[in-house]
Tab-separated table of C-alpha atoms in Angstrom:
chain	number	residue	atom	x	y	z
A	1423	MET	CA	0.003	0.050	0.030
A	1424	GLU	CA	1.309	3.477	-0.810
A	1425	ASN	CA	2.322	5.969	1.803
A	1426	LYS	CA	0.068	9.101	1.814
A	1427	GLU	CA	-0.020	12.272	3.717
A	1428	PHE	CA	-3.565	13.497	4.978
A	1429	GLN	CA	-4.318	16.970	6.325
A	1430	PHE	CA	-7.467	17.759	8.265
A	1431	LYS	CA	-9.001	20.966	9.782
A	1432	THR	CA	-9.650	20.164	13.403
A	1433	ASN	CA	-10.700	21.730	16.670
A	1434	LEU	CA	-7.642	20.329	18.599
A	1435	ASN	CA	-6.811	23.799	20.065
A	1436	CYS	CA	-4.101	23.153	22.522
A	1437	GLY	CA	-1.561	20.725	23.941
A	1438	GLY	CA	-4.227	19.335	26.290
A	1439	CYS	CA	-6.502	18.554	23.296
A	1440	VAL	CA	-3.692	16.938	21.330
A	1441	SER	CA	-2.630	14.805	24.388
A	1442	LYS	CA	-6.229	13.281	24.310
A	1443	VAL	CA	-5.600	11.830	20.949
A	1444	LYS	CA	-1.922	11.162	21.285
A	1445	ALA	CA	-2.214	7.549	22.564
A	1446	ASP	CA	-4.702	6.590	19.920
A	1447	PHE	CA	-2.513	8.025	17.039
A	1448	ASP	CA	0.599	6.555	18.639
A	1449	SER	CA	-0.810	3.108	18.846
A	1450	ALA	CA	-2.887	3.325	15.517
A	1451	GLU	CA	-2.007	0.678	12.862
A	1452	GLY	CA	-0.890	2.461	9.661
A	1453	ILE	CA	0.391	5.872	11.055
A	1454	CYS	CA	4.124	6.537	10.781
A	1455	GLU	CA	3.999	10.065	11.925
A	1456	TRP	CA	1.463	12.773	12.804
A	1457	ASN	CA	1.288	16.318	14.308
A	1458	VAL	CA	-1.097	19.155	14.879
A	1459	ASP	CA	-0.338	22.732	14.114
A	1460	THR	CA	-2.152	24.477	17.132
A	1461	ALA	CA	-0.669	27.907	16.088
A	1462	ASN	CA	-2.583	27.678	12.643
A	1463	ASN	CA	-6.090	29.051	12.800
A	1464	ASP	CA	-7.438	25.769	11.296
A	1465	LYS	CA	-5.539	23.659	13.747
A	1466	ILE	CA	-4.144	21.448	10.986
A	1467	LEU	CA	-3.636	17.765	11.679
A	1468	THR	CA	-1.142	16.192	9.464
A	1469	VAL	CA	-0.921	12.398	9.230
A	1470	LYS	CA	1.741	10.432	7.327
A	1471	SER	CA	-0.089	7.159	6.538
A	1472	GLU	CA	1.287	3.718	5.934
A	1473	GLY	CA	-2.063	2.131	5.183
A	1474	ILE	CA	-4.585	3.920	7.479
A	1475	THR	CA	-7.462	5.570	5.561
A	1476	GLU	CA	-8.718	9.173	5.856
A	1477	ASP	CA	-12.011	7.836	7.317
A	1478	GLU	CA	-10.053	5.780	10.069
A	1479	ILE	CA	-8.138	8.952	11.077
A	1480	ILE	CA	-11.387	10.946	11.205
A	1481	ALA	CA	-12.977	8.175	13.368
A	1482	ILE	CA	-10.201	8.370	15.970
A	1483	VAL	CA	-10.560	12.099	16.367
A	1484	LYS	CA	-14.287	11.846	16.616
A	1485	ARG	CA	-14.048	9.134	19.270
A	1486	LYS	CA	-12.176	11.396	21.492
A	1487	GLY	CA	-14.833	14.179	21.089
A	1488	PHE	CA	-13.159	16.310	18.506
A	1489	LYS	CA	-13.822	17.214	14.945
A	1490	ALA	CA	-11.672	16.748	11.782
A	1491	GLU	CA	-12.533	17.390	8.205
A	1492	PRO	CA	-10.188	16.749	5.302
A	1493	LEU	CA	-8.577	19.809	3.751
A	1494	ALA	CA	-9.391	20.338	0.177
A	1495	GLU	CA	-6.345	19.624	-1.959
């Protein structure tokens, strides 16, 4: 499966919010690297994928009570 980079607009506003999704992203199958740019107005989540899908990433964020929507390319 090819590696992809996904970007999402989120409401992960601060380090506390990011820490709530950290364990899930760190343990998720198919994510090799991820980060959230909380300084950006859109709180951009970037995920380097090794097989995980866009929908699976959004589901992880939603399970933690946050929102994520794909950025238009």
